[in-house]
Amino acid sequence: MLHPLIADPSATRHVLKKFHLRAVKGLGQNFLIDANVVRQIVEAADICAGDEVLEIGPGIGTLTQGLLEAGARVTAVEVDKKLPAVLNETLAGYENFRLIAGDILKLNVAEIMPRPFKVVANLPYYITTQILLTLLEKNLPVTKIVTMVQREVAERMTAAPGSKIYGALSVAVQLRSEASIAFEVPPKSFLPPPEVTSAVVVCNVRKLFDVDEEFFTRVVRSAFAQRRKTLANSLAGAGFSREKISAALTATGIDGSRRAETLSLAEFAELSTALRQ
Ligand code: SAM
């Protein structure tokens, strides 16, 4: 079956008009209209025939179509109740497509995707961080995450220790994956164009440090909760006892007067293990 390409300004306008739709700002709806960007995302995700892919927010099916054409088996989660009817039509005839109507933050992803899978998504920008943290912190069998995000978020995800934008998101992403910015995408590649430049980030998921992830996450979030405070004060402010903090700092040789943003991933891992004893 030969499908018309959805990633095109006039095709997208036609679909929106036909279904009496308008992009809903509150749901972060900026539809891709650039076939080149779709192709580049599919390439960055290194899709092979039969790959299991979770797409968050398929919209009218633009990126989904690129993934399906590359042979992926796509499970897409979409919260907008008006879109299933649209997707039924725009993706009619593709056999490897499964749509789940619902909110990605409320679904049990482990149940939906029990086997190793990749995430490929043009994320709704209002909940990018929550989605990424959910995918990374739930010990899911995810192998690769390729997401379109705001450029500023992409920079935080890939920031090096010591830089001003290095924070809890950088640590969460880099603890579990090797993350890099693949390419930037200008506002004109979307309908409607967002106010910001976007970027596609590729996270190759891996386990590097042997830590209790839940406790580690608590330590990192506590350390970054008040960025201007010293590490020791931030941890104390988050409820760790002064004795425990001081013992952990002595054991690891980390200076408690440093700020969270100067700690490397390895130092966070050591600190977390020491605080847990
Ligand atoms: N993938 C399409 C594309 O590239 O053209 C649409 C991307 S648009 C930036 C984000 C999509 O995420 C929208 O379709 C929106 O309705 C959907 N969305 C927003 N919040 C969601 C949520 N909590 N769970 C699932 N999908 C959501």
PDB file of C-alpha atoms and ligand atoms in Angstrom:
ATOM      1  CA  MET A   1       0.000   0.000   0.000  1.00  0.00           C
ATOM      2  CA  LEU A   2       1.378   3.397  -0.915  1.00  0.00           C
ATOM      3  CA  HIS A   3       0.747   6.002   1.732  1.00  0.00           C
ATOM      4  CA  PRO A   4       0.721   9.736   1.193  1.00  0.00           C
ATOM      5  CA  LEU A   5       3.359  11.469   3.321  1.00  0.00           C
ATOM      6  CA  ILE A   6       1.877  13.245   6.351  1.00  0.00           C
ATOM      7  CA  ALA A   7       5.084  15.209   7.043  1.00  0.00           C
ATOM      8  CA  ASP A   8       4.223  18.018   4.720  1.00  0.00           C
ATOM      9  CA  PRO A   9       2.593  21.417   5.405  1.00  0.00           C
ATOM     10  CA  SER A  10      -0.332  21.001   3.039  1.00  0.00           C
ATOM     11  CA  ALA A  11      -1.036  17.380   4.040  1.00  0.00           C
ATOM     12  CA  THR A  12      -1.030  18.393   7.713  1.00  0.00           C
ATOM     13  CA  ARG A  13      -3.338  21.367   7.090  1.00  0.00           C
ATOM     14  CA  HIS A  14      -5.634  19.105   5.089  1.00  0.00           C
ATOM     15  CA  VAL A  15      -5.874  16.554   7.942  1.00  0.00           C
ATOM     16  CA  LEU A  16      -6.496  19.247  10.553  1.00  0.00           C
ATOM     17  CA  LYS A  17      -9.192  20.845   8.421  1.00  0.00           C
ATOM     18  CA  LYS A  18     -10.878  17.574   7.569  1.00  0.00           C
ATOM     19  CA  PHE A  19     -11.216  16.635  11.238  1.00  0.00           C
ATOM     20  CA  HIS A  20     -11.997  20.196  12.408  1.00  0.00           C
ATOM     21  CA  LEU A  21      -8.924  20.222  14.593  1.00  0.00           C
ATOM     22  CA  ARG A  22      -6.700  22.919  15.925  1.00  0.00           C
ATOM     23  CA  ALA A  23      -3.361  22.293  17.585  1.00  0.00           C
ATOM     24  CA  VAL A  24      -4.059  22.364  21.345  1.00  0.00           C
ATOM     25  CA  LYS A  25      -1.411  24.520  23.011  1.00  0.00           C
ATOM     26  CA  GLY A  26      -2.102  23.100  26.464  1.00  0.00           C
ATOM     27  CA  LEU A  27      -1.175  19.635  25.174  1.00  0.00           C
ATOM     28  CA  GLY A  28       2.053  20.849  23.611  1.00  0.00           C
ATOM     29  CA  GLN A  29       0.807  20.169  20.099  1.00  0.00           C
ATOM     30  CA  ASN A  30       3.334  21.298  17.492  1.00  0.00           C
ATOM     31  CA  PHE A  31       3.044  18.942  14.558  1.00  0.00           C
ATOM     32  CA  LEU A  32       6.082  18.110  12.454  1.00  0.00           C
ATOM     33  CA  ILE A  33       5.703  19.167   8.816  1.00  0.00           C
ATOM     34  CA  ASP A  34       9.250  18.470   7.668  1.00  0.00           C
ATOM     35  CA  ALA A  35       9.912  15.104   6.025  1.00  0.00           C
ATOM     36  CA  ASN A  36      13.660  15.577   6.358  1.00  0.00           C
ATOM     37  CA  VAL A  37      13.419  15.920  10.117  1.00  0.00           C
ATOM     38  CA  VAL A  38      11.268  12.785  10.332  1.00  0.00           C
ATOM     39  CA  ARG A  39      13.878  10.910   8.290  1.00  0.00           C
ATOM     40  CA  GLN A  40      16.714  12.225  10.474  1.00  0.00           C
ATOM     41  CA  ILE A  41      14.912  11.155  13.665  1.00  0.00           C
ATOM     42  CA  VAL A  42      14.297   7.657  12.300  1.00  0.00           C
ATOM     43  CA  GLU A  43      17.986   7.467  11.355  1.00  0.00           C
ATOM     44  CA  ALA A  44      19.116   8.716  14.762  1.00  0.00           C
ATOM     45  CA  ALA A  45      16.973   5.982  16.355  1.00  0.00           C
ATOM     46  CA  ASP A  46      18.751   3.420  14.196  1.00  0.00           C
ATOM     47  CA  ILE A  47      15.474   1.649  13.448  1.00  0.00           C
ATOM     48  CA  CYS A  48      15.694  -1.891  12.108  1.00  0.00           C
ATOM     49  CA  ALA A  49      12.763  -3.980  10.914  1.00  0.00           C
ATOM     50  CA  GLY A  50      10.954  -5.472  13.898  1.00  0.00           C
ATOM     51  CA  ASP A  51      12.244  -2.969  16.494  1.00  0.00           C
ATOM     52  CA  GLU A  52       9.730  -2.382  19.281  1.00  0.00           C
ATOM     53  CA  VAL A  53       9.153   1.354  19.602  1.00  0.00           C
ATOM     54  CA  LEU A  54       7.161   3.356  22.115  1.00  0.00           C
ATOM     55  CA  GLU A  55       6.089   6.697  20.724  1.00  0.00           C
ATOM     56  CA  ILE A  56       4.694   9.270  23.105  1.00  0.00           C
ATOM     57  CA  GLY A  57       2.193  11.641  21.511  1.00  0.00           C
ATOM     58  CA  PRO A  58       1.790  10.481  17.884  1.00  0.00           C
ATOM     59  CA  GLY A  59      -0.393  13.502  17.083  1.00  0.00           C
ATOM     60  CA  ILE A  60      -1.761  12.925  13.584  1.00  0.00           C
ATOM     61  CA  GLY A  61       0.820  10.202  12.901  1.00  0.00           C
ATOM     62  CA  THR A  62       3.624  12.112  11.203  1.00  0.00           C
ATOM     63  CA  LEU A  63       6.659  10.627  12.956  1.00  0.00           C
ATOM     64  CA  THR A  64       4.776   7.362  13.472  1.00  0.00           C
ATOM     65  CA  GLN A  65       4.552   6.940   9.719  1.00  0.00           C
ATOM     66  CA  GLY A  66       8.315   7.366   9.349  1.00  0.00           C
ATOM     67  CA  LEU A  67       8.888   4.719  12.033  1.00  0.00           C
ATOM     68  CA  LEU A  68       6.393   2.289  10.476  1.00  0.00           C
ATOM     69  CA  GLU A  69       7.884   2.762   7.017  1.00  0.00           C
ATOM     70  CA  ALA A  70      11.270   1.809   8.507  1.00  0.00           C
ATOM     71  CA  GLY A  71       9.736  -1.445   9.748  1.00  0.00           C
ATOM     72  CA  ALA A  72       9.283  -0.654  13.456  1.00  0.00           C
ATOM     73  CA  ARG A  73       6.474  -2.121  15.525  1.00  0.00           C
ATOM     74  CA  VAL A  74       5.044   1.016  17.066  1.00  0.00           C
ATOM     75  CA  THR A  75       3.006   1.371  20.237  1.00  0.00           C
ATOM     76  CA  ALA A  76       1.845   4.966  20.506  1.00  0.00           C
ATOM     77  CA  VAL A  77       0.313   6.612  23.562  1.00  0.00           C
ATOM     78  CA  GLU A  78      -1.846   9.647  22.873  1.00  0.00           C
ATOM     79  CA  VAL A  79      -3.835  11.637  25.425  1.00  0.00           C
ATOM     80  CA  ASP A  80      -5.928  13.765  23.053  1.00  0.00           C
ATOM     81  CA  LYS A  81      -9.275  11.992  22.685  1.00  0.00           C
ATOM     82  CA  LYS A  82      -9.867  13.488  19.252  1.00  0.00           C
ATOM     83  CA  LEU A  83      -6.798  11.911  17.679  1.00  0.00           C
ATOM     84  CA  PRO A  84      -7.577   8.166  17.561  1.00  0.00           C
ATOM     85  CA  ALA A  85     -10.148   8.791  14.811  1.00  0.00           C
ATOM     86  CA  VAL A  86      -7.548  10.753  12.853  1.00  0.00           C
ATOM     87  CA  LEU A  87      -4.833   8.116  13.297  1.00  0.00           C
ATOM     88  CA  ASN A  88      -7.257   5.410  12.177  1.00  0.00           C
ATOM     89  CA  GLU A  89      -7.363   7.156   8.868  1.00  0.00           C
ATOM     90  CA  THR A  90      -3.852   8.581   8.437  1.00  0.00           C
ATOM     91  CA  LEU A  91      -2.207   5.274   9.402  1.00  0.00           C
ATOM     92  CA  ALA A  92      -4.817   2.941   7.928  1.00  0.00           C
ATOM     93  CA  GLY A  93      -3.247  -0.205   6.531  1.00  0.00           C
ATOM     94  CA  TYR A  94      -0.107  -0.203   8.662  1.00  0.00           C
ATOM     95  CA  GLU A  95      -0.189  -3.493  10.503  1.00  0.00           C
ATOM     96  CA  ASN A  96       2.513  -2.882  13.076  1.00  0.00           C
ATOM     97  CA  PHE A  97       0.764   0.019  14.751  1.00  0.00           C
ATOM     98  CA  ARG A  98      -0.934  -0.120  18.134  1.00  0.00           C
ATOM     99  CA  LEU A  99      -2.573   2.918  19.703  1.00  0.00           C
ATOM    100  CA  ILE A 100      -3.142   3.315  23.402  1.00  0.00           C
ATOM    101  CA  ALA A 101      -5.389   6.202  24.343  1.00  0.00           C
ATOM    102  CA  GLY A 102      -4.229   7.698  27.629  1.00  0.00           C
ATOM    103  CA  ASP A 103      -1.798   9.849  29.566  1.00  0.00           C
ATOM    104  CA  ILE A 104       1.763   8.525  29.447  1.00  0.00           C
ATOM    105  CA  LEU A 105       2.356   9.698  33.022  1.00  0.00           C
ATOM    106  CA  LYS A 106      -0.565   7.619  34.312  1.00  0.00           C
ATOM    107  CA  LEU A 107       0.067   4.395  32.400  1.00  0.00           C
ATOM    108  CA  ASN A 108       2.146   1.451  33.547  1.00  0.00           C
ATOM    109  CA  VAL A 109       4.801   1.462  30.820  1.00  0.00           C
ATOM    110  CA  ALA A 110       6.332  -1.824  32.050  1.00  0.00           C
ATOM    111  CA  GLU A 111       3.033  -3.544  31.331  1.00  0.00           C
ATOM    112  CA  ILE A 112       2.629  -2.017  27.884  1.00  0.00           C
ATOM    113  CA  MET A 113       6.255  -2.630  26.829  1.00  0.00           C
ATOM    114  CA  PRO A 114       7.473  -5.832  28.494  1.00  0.00           C
ATOM    115  CA  ARG A 115      10.230  -6.538  25.938  1.00  0.00           C
ATOM    116  CA  PRO A 116      13.308  -4.387  25.087  1.00  0.00           C
ATOM    117  CA  PHE A 117      12.175  -1.258  23.291  1.00  0.00           C
ATOM    118  CA  LYS A 118      13.227   2.128  22.008  1.00  0.00           C
ATOM    119  CA  VAL A 119      11.447   5.373  22.742  1.00  0.00           C
ATOM    120  CA  VAL A 120      11.089   7.762  19.834  1.00  0.00           C
ATOM    121  CA  ALA A 121       9.050  10.902  20.354  1.00  0.00           C
ATOM    122  CA  ASN A 122       8.494  14.521  19.568  1.00  0.00           C
ATOM    123  CA  LEU A 123       7.628  15.227  23.174  1.00  0.00           C
ATOM    124  CA  PRO A 124       5.001  17.631  24.466  1.00  0.00           C
ATOM    125  CA  TYR A 125       7.272  20.308  25.949  1.00  0.00           C
ATOM    126  CA  TYR A 126       5.143  21.043  29.028  1.00  0.00           C
ATOM    127  CA  ILE A 127       5.971  17.639  30.559  1.00  0.00           C
ATOM    128  CA  THR A 128       9.288  16.707  28.941  1.00  0.00           C
ATOM    129  CA  THR A 129      11.192  16.338  32.200  1.00  0.00           C
ATOM    130  CA  GLN A 130       8.545  14.221  33.947  1.00  0.00           C
ATOM    131  CA  ILE A 131       8.356  11.891  30.946  1.00  0.00           C
ATOM    132  CA  LEU A 132      12.125  11.493  30.723  1.00  0.00           C
ATOM    133  CA  LEU A 133      12.481  10.846  34.443  1.00  0.00           C
ATOM    134  CA  THR A 134       9.662   8.297  34.340  1.00  0.00           C
ATOM    135  CA  LEU A 135      11.319   6.443  31.466  1.00  0.00           C
ATOM    136  CA  LEU A 136      14.761   6.518  33.065  1.00  0.00           C
ATOM    137  CA  GLU A 137      13.950   5.863  36.693  1.00  0.00           C
ATOM    138  CA  LYS A 138      11.498   2.995  36.449  1.00  0.00           C
ATOM    139  CA  ASN A 139      14.022   0.310  35.460  1.00  0.00           C
ATOM    140  CA  LEU A 140      12.230  -0.342  32.175  1.00  0.00           C
ATOM    141  CA  PRO A 141      13.755  -2.521  29.430  1.00  0.00           C
ATOM    142  CA  VAL A 142      14.372   0.605  27.336  1.00  0.00           C
ATOM    143  CA  THR A 143      17.547   0.556  25.219  1.00  0.00           C
ATOM    144  CA  LYS A 144      17.472   3.922  23.468  1.00  0.00           C
ATOM    145  CA  ILE A 145      15.556   7.164  23.858  1.00  0.00           C
ATOM    146  CA  VAL A 146      15.436   9.542  20.914  1.00  0.00           C
ATOM    147  CA  THR A 147      13.447  12.640  21.700  1.00  0.00           C
ATOM    148  CA  MET A 148      12.730  16.049  20.305  1.00  0.00           C
ATOM    149  CA  VAL A 149      12.891  18.547  23.158  1.00  0.00           C
ATOM    150  CA  GLN A 150      13.459  22.273  23.572  1.00  0.00           C
ATOM    151  CA  ARG A 151      17.101  23.083  22.831  1.00  0.00           C
ATOM    152  CA  GLU A 152      17.532  24.399  26.357  1.00  0.00           C
ATOM    153  CA  VAL A 153      16.369  21.050  27.807  1.00  0.00           C
ATOM    154  CA  ALA A 154      18.670  19.195  25.395  1.00  0.00           C
ATOM    155  CA  GLU A 155      21.561  21.263  26.732  1.00  0.00           C
ATOM    156  CA  ARG A 156      20.638  20.454  30.333  1.00  0.00           C
ATOM    157  CA  MET A 157      20.346  16.745  29.535  1.00  0.00           C
ATOM    158  CA  THR A 158      23.851  16.679  28.080  1.00  0.00           C
ATOM    159  CA  ALA A 159      25.550  19.302  30.329  1.00  0.00           C
ATOM    160  CA  ALA A 160      28.924  18.505  31.860  1.00  0.00           C
ATOM    161  CA  PRO A 161      29.559  18.766  35.631  1.00  0.00           C
ATOM    162  CA  GLY A 162      30.623  22.257  36.638  1.00  0.00           C
ATOM    163  CA  SER A 163      28.530  24.036  34.011  1.00  0.00           C
ATOM    164  CA  LYS A 164      25.771  26.369  35.209  1.00  0.00           C
ATOM    165  CA  ILE A 165      23.009  24.253  33.675  1.00  0.00           C
ATOM    166  CA  TYR A 166      24.196  20.913  35.106  1.00  0.00           C
ATOM    167  CA  GLY A 167      21.430  19.718  37.414  1.00  0.00           C
ATOM    168  CA  ALA A 168      19.205  16.867  38.550  1.00  0.00           C
ATOM    169  CA  LEU A 169      18.040  16.200  34.979  1.00  0.00           C
ATOM    170  CA  SER A 170      21.645  16.006  33.693  1.00  0.00           C
ATOM    171  CA  VAL A 171      22.555  13.516  36.418  1.00  0.00           C
ATOM    172  CA  ALA A 172      19.421  11.394  35.935  1.00  0.00           C
ATOM    173  CA  VAL A 173      20.011  11.196  32.184  1.00  0.00           C
ATOM    174  CA  GLN A 174      23.762  10.640  32.314  1.00  0.00           C
ATOM    175  CA  LEU A 175      23.642   8.086  35.124  1.00  0.00           C
ATOM    176  CA  ARG A 176      21.634   5.783  32.940  1.00  0.00           C
ATOM    177  CA  SER A 177      22.615   6.724  29.432  1.00  0.00           C
ATOM    178  CA  GLU A 178      25.185   8.167  27.123  1.00  0.00           C
ATOM    179  CA  ALA A 179      23.396  11.239  25.859  1.00  0.00           C
ATOM    180  CA  SER A 180      24.236  13.529  22.968  1.00  0.00           C
ATOM    181  CA  ILE A 181      22.509  16.146  20.864  1.00  0.00           C
ATOM    182  CA  ALA A 182      22.018  14.755  17.356  1.00  0.00           C
ATOM    183  CA  PHE A 183      20.782  17.907  15.588  1.00  0.00           C
ATOM    184  CA  GLU A 184      18.754  21.078  16.053  1.00  0.00           C
ATOM    185  CA  VAL A 185      15.370  21.765  14.522  1.00  0.00           C
ATOM    186  CA  PRO A 186      14.079  25.269  13.711  1.00  0.00           C
ATOM    187  CA  PRO A 187      10.525  26.413  14.593  1.00  0.00           C
ATOM    188  CA  LYS A 188       9.533  26.419  10.910  1.00  0.00           C
ATOM    189  CA  SER A 189       9.624  22.607  10.814  1.00  0.00           C
ATOM    190  CA  PHE A 190       6.434  22.531  12.918  1.00  0.00           C
ATOM    191  CA  LEU A 191       2.827  23.606  12.602  1.00  0.00           C
ATOM    192  CA  PRO A 192       2.242  25.790  14.525  1.00  0.00           C
ATOM    193  CA  PRO A 193       5.872  26.857  14.992  1.00  0.00           C
ATOM    194  CA  PRO A 194       6.928  26.767  18.668  1.00  0.00           C
ATOM    195  CA  GLU A 195       8.535  29.849  20.213  1.00  0.00           C
ATOM    196  CA  VAL A 196      11.802  28.017  20.823  1.00  0.00           C
ATOM    197  CA  THR A 197      14.403  26.140  18.826  1.00  0.00           C
ATOM    198  CA  SER A 198      14.220  22.383  19.329  1.00  0.00           C
ATOM    199  CA  ALA A 199      16.835  19.656  19.360  1.00  0.00           C
ATOM    200  CA  VAL A 200      16.856  15.890  19.056  1.00  0.00           C
ATOM    201  CA  VAL A 201      18.717  14.091  21.835  1.00  0.00           C
ATOM    202  CA  VAL A 202      19.854  10.481  21.574  1.00  0.00           C
ATOM    203  CA  CYS A 203      20.245   8.617  24.869  1.00  0.00           C
ATOM    204  CA  ASN A 204      21.851   5.194  24.624  1.00  0.00           C
ATOM    205  CA  VAL A 205      20.723   3.572  27.837  1.00  0.00           C
ATOM    206  CA  ARG A 206      23.268   1.657  29.902  1.00  0.00           C
ATOM    207  CA  LYS A 207      23.968   0.854  33.505  1.00  0.00           C
ATOM    208  CA  LEU A 208      27.197   2.386  34.669  1.00  0.00           C
ATOM    209  CA  PHE A 209      27.190   2.792  38.401  1.00  0.00           C
ATOM    210  CA  ASP A 210      26.063   0.181  40.848  1.00  0.00           C
ATOM    211  CA  VAL A 211      23.788   2.244  43.078  1.00  0.00           C
ATOM    212  CA  ASP A 212      20.406   1.919  44.718  1.00  0.00           C
ATOM    213  CA  GLU A 213      18.609   4.001  42.107  1.00  0.00           C
ATOM    214  CA  GLU A 214      15.747   5.153  44.300  1.00  0.00           C
ATOM    215  CA  PHE A 215      18.066   6.325  47.060  1.00  0.00           C
ATOM    216  CA  PHE A 216      20.489   7.827  44.525  1.00  0.00           C
ATOM    217  CA  THR A 217      17.655   9.839  42.992  1.00  0.00           C
ATOM    218  CA  ARG A 218      16.672  11.128  46.435  1.00  0.00           C
ATOM    219  CA  VAL A 219      20.255  12.222  47.135  1.00  0.00           C
ATOM    220  CA  VAL A 220      20.611  13.997  43.775  1.00  0.00           C
ATOM    221  CA  ARG A 221      17.283  15.781  44.070  1.00  0.00           C
ATOM    222  CA  SER A 222      18.088  16.857  47.638  1.00  0.00           C
ATOM    223  CA  ALA A 223      21.504  18.141  46.604  1.00  0.00           C
ATOM    224  CA  PHE A 224      20.023  20.247  43.803  1.00  0.00           C
ATOM    225  CA  ALA A 225      16.900  21.351  45.708  1.00  0.00           C
ATOM    226  CA  GLN A 226      18.510  24.666  46.647  1.00  0.00           C
ATOM    227  CA  ARG A 227      21.241  25.295  44.144  1.00  0.00           C
ATOM    228  CA  ARG A 228      22.802  28.216  46.001  1.00  0.00           C
ATOM    229  CA  LYS A 229      23.332  26.250  49.206  1.00  0.00           C
ATOM    230  CA  THR A 230      26.389  24.157  49.881  1.00  0.00           C
ATOM    231  CA  LEU A 231      26.096  20.415  49.421  1.00  0.00           C
ATOM    232  CA  ALA A 232      26.089  19.763  53.192  1.00  0.00           C
ATOM    233  CA  ASN A 233      23.360  22.333  53.840  1.00  0.00           C
ATOM    234  CA  SER A 234      21.187  21.150  50.964  1.00  0.00           C
ATOM    235  CA  LEU A 235      21.327  17.563  52.200  1.00  0.00           C
ATOM    236  CA  ALA A 236      20.548  18.668  55.760  1.00  0.00           C
ATOM    237  CA  GLY A 237      17.659  20.805  54.467  1.00  0.00           C
ATOM    238  CA  ALA A 238      16.256  17.713  52.782  1.00  0.00           C
ATOM    239  CA  GLY A 239      16.202  15.725  56.010  1.00  0.00           C
ATOM    240  CA  PHE A 240      19.525  13.868  56.166  1.00  0.00           C
ATOM    241  CA  SER A 241      21.051  14.058  59.656  1.00  0.00           C
ATOM    242  CA  ARG A 242      24.177  16.195  60.144  1.00  0.00           C
ATOM    243  CA  GLU A 243      26.079  13.181  61.556  1.00  0.00           C
ATOM    244  CA  LYS A 244      25.224  11.025  58.581  1.00  0.00           C
ATOM    245  CA  ILE A 245      26.212  13.780  56.155  1.00  0.00           C
ATOM    246  CA  SER A 246      29.499  14.438  57.861  1.00  0.00           C
ATOM    247  CA  ALA A 247      30.354  10.705  58.016  1.00  0.00           C
ATOM    248  CA  ALA A 248      29.547  10.296  54.304  1.00  0.00           C
ATOM    249  CA  LEU A 249      31.586  13.354  53.334  1.00  0.00           C
ATOM    250  CA  THR A 250      34.580  12.118  55.331  1.00  0.00           C
ATOM    251  CA  ALA A 251      34.293   8.618  53.871  1.00  0.00           C
ATOM    252  CA  THR A 252      34.190   9.895  50.293  1.00  0.00           C
ATOM    253  CA  GLY A 253      36.584  12.827  50.681  1.00  0.00           C
ATOM    254  CA  ILE A 254      34.000  15.165  49.166  1.00  0.00           C
ATOM    255  CA  ASP A 255      34.121  18.725  50.495  1.00  0.00           C
ATOM    256  CA  GLY A 256      30.693  19.599  51.953  1.00  0.00           C
ATOM    257  CA  SER A 257      31.130  23.271  51.099  1.00  0.00           C
ATOM    258  CA  ARG A 258      30.988  22.452  47.381  1.00  0.00           C
ATOM    259  CA  ARG A 259      27.779  22.991  45.446  1.00  0.00           C
ATOM    260  CA  ALA A 260      25.858  20.141  43.855  1.00  0.00           C
ATOM    261  CA  GLU A 261      26.567  21.337  40.333  1.00  0.00           C
ATOM    262  CA  THR A 262      30.317  20.683  40.748  1.00  0.00           C
ATOM    263  CA  LEU A 263      29.908  16.983  41.611  1.00  0.00           C
ATOM    264  CA  SER A 264      30.622  14.423  38.942  1.00  0.00           C
ATOM    265  CA  LEU A 265      28.386  11.432  38.412  1.00  0.00           C
ATOM    266  CA  ALA A 266      30.938   9.160  40.094  1.00  0.00           C
ATOM    267  CA  GLU A 267      31.022  11.457  43.141  1.00  0.00           C
ATOM    268  CA  PHE A 268      27.230  11.416  43.388  1.00  0.00           C
ATOM    269  CA  ALA A 269      27.315   7.615  43.204  1.00  0.00           C
ATOM    270  CA  GLU A 270      29.936   7.417  45.989  1.00  0.00           C
ATOM    271  CA  LEU A 271      28.091   9.933  48.141  1.00  0.00           C
ATOM    272  CA  SER A 272      24.810   8.086  47.717  1.00  0.00           C
ATOM    273  CA  THR A 273      26.381   4.762  48.695  1.00  0.00           C
ATOM    274  CA  ALA A 274      28.079   6.336  51.740  1.00  0.00           C
ATOM    275  CA  LEU A 275      24.896   8.096  52.902  1.00  0.00           C
ATOM    276  CA  ARG A 276      22.998   4.854  52.687  1.00  0.00           C
ATOM    277  CA  GLN A 277      25.287   2.960  55.084  1.00  0.00           C
TER     278      GLN A 277
HETATM  279  N1  SAM B   1       4.337  13.199  17.073  1.00  0.00           N
HETATM  280  C1  SAM B   1       3.571  14.300  16.498  1.00  0.00           C
HETATM  281  C2  SAM B   1       4.452  15.051  15.534  1.00  0.00           C
HETATM  282  O1  SAM B   1       5.680  14.910  15.634  1.00  0.00           O
HETATM  283  O2  SAM B   1       3.921  15.794  14.711  1.00  0.00           O
HETATM  284  C3  SAM B   1       2.993  15.240  17.564  1.00  0.00           C
HETATM  285  C4  SAM B   1       3.998  15.805  18.546  1.00  0.00           C
HETATM  286  S1  SAM B   1       3.325  17.048  19.611  1.00  0.00           S
HETATM  287  C5  SAM B   1       4.787  17.978  19.973  1.00  0.00           C
HETATM  288  C6  SAM B   1       3.077  16.226  21.170  1.00  0.00           C
HETATM  289  C7  SAM B   1       1.955  15.191  21.220  1.00  0.00           C
HETATM  290  O3  SAM B   1       1.887  14.662  22.548  1.00  0.00           O
HETATM  291  C8  SAM B   1       0.567  15.720  20.916  1.00  0.00           C
HETATM  292  O4  SAM B   1      -0.082  14.861  20.021  1.00  0.00           O
HETATM  293  C9  SAM B   1      -0.153  15.712  22.269  1.00  0.00           C
HETATM  294  O5  SAM B   1      -1.551  15.556  22.188  1.00  0.00           O
HETATM  295  C10 SAM B   1       0.524  14.527  22.950  1.00  0.00           C
HETATM  296  N2  SAM B   1       0.482  14.551  24.418  1.00  0.00           N
HETATM  297  C11 SAM B   1       0.475  15.627  25.244  1.00  0.00           C
HETATM  298  N3  SAM B   1       0.455  15.247  26.528  1.00  0.00           N
HETATM  299  C12 SAM B   1       0.455  13.888  26.534  1.00  0.00           C
HETATM  300  C13 SAM B   1       0.414  12.903  27.582  1.00  0.00           C
HETATM  301  N4  SAM B   1       0.376  13.268  28.856  1.00  0.00           N
HETATM  302  N5  SAM B   1       0.411  11.592  27.232  1.00  0.00           N
HETATM  303  C14 SAM B   1       0.430  11.226  25.904  1.00  0.00           C
HETATM  304  N6  SAM B   1       0.468  12.116  24.888  1.00  0.00           N
HETATM  305  C15 SAM B   1       0.477  13.427  25.187  1.00  0.00           C
END
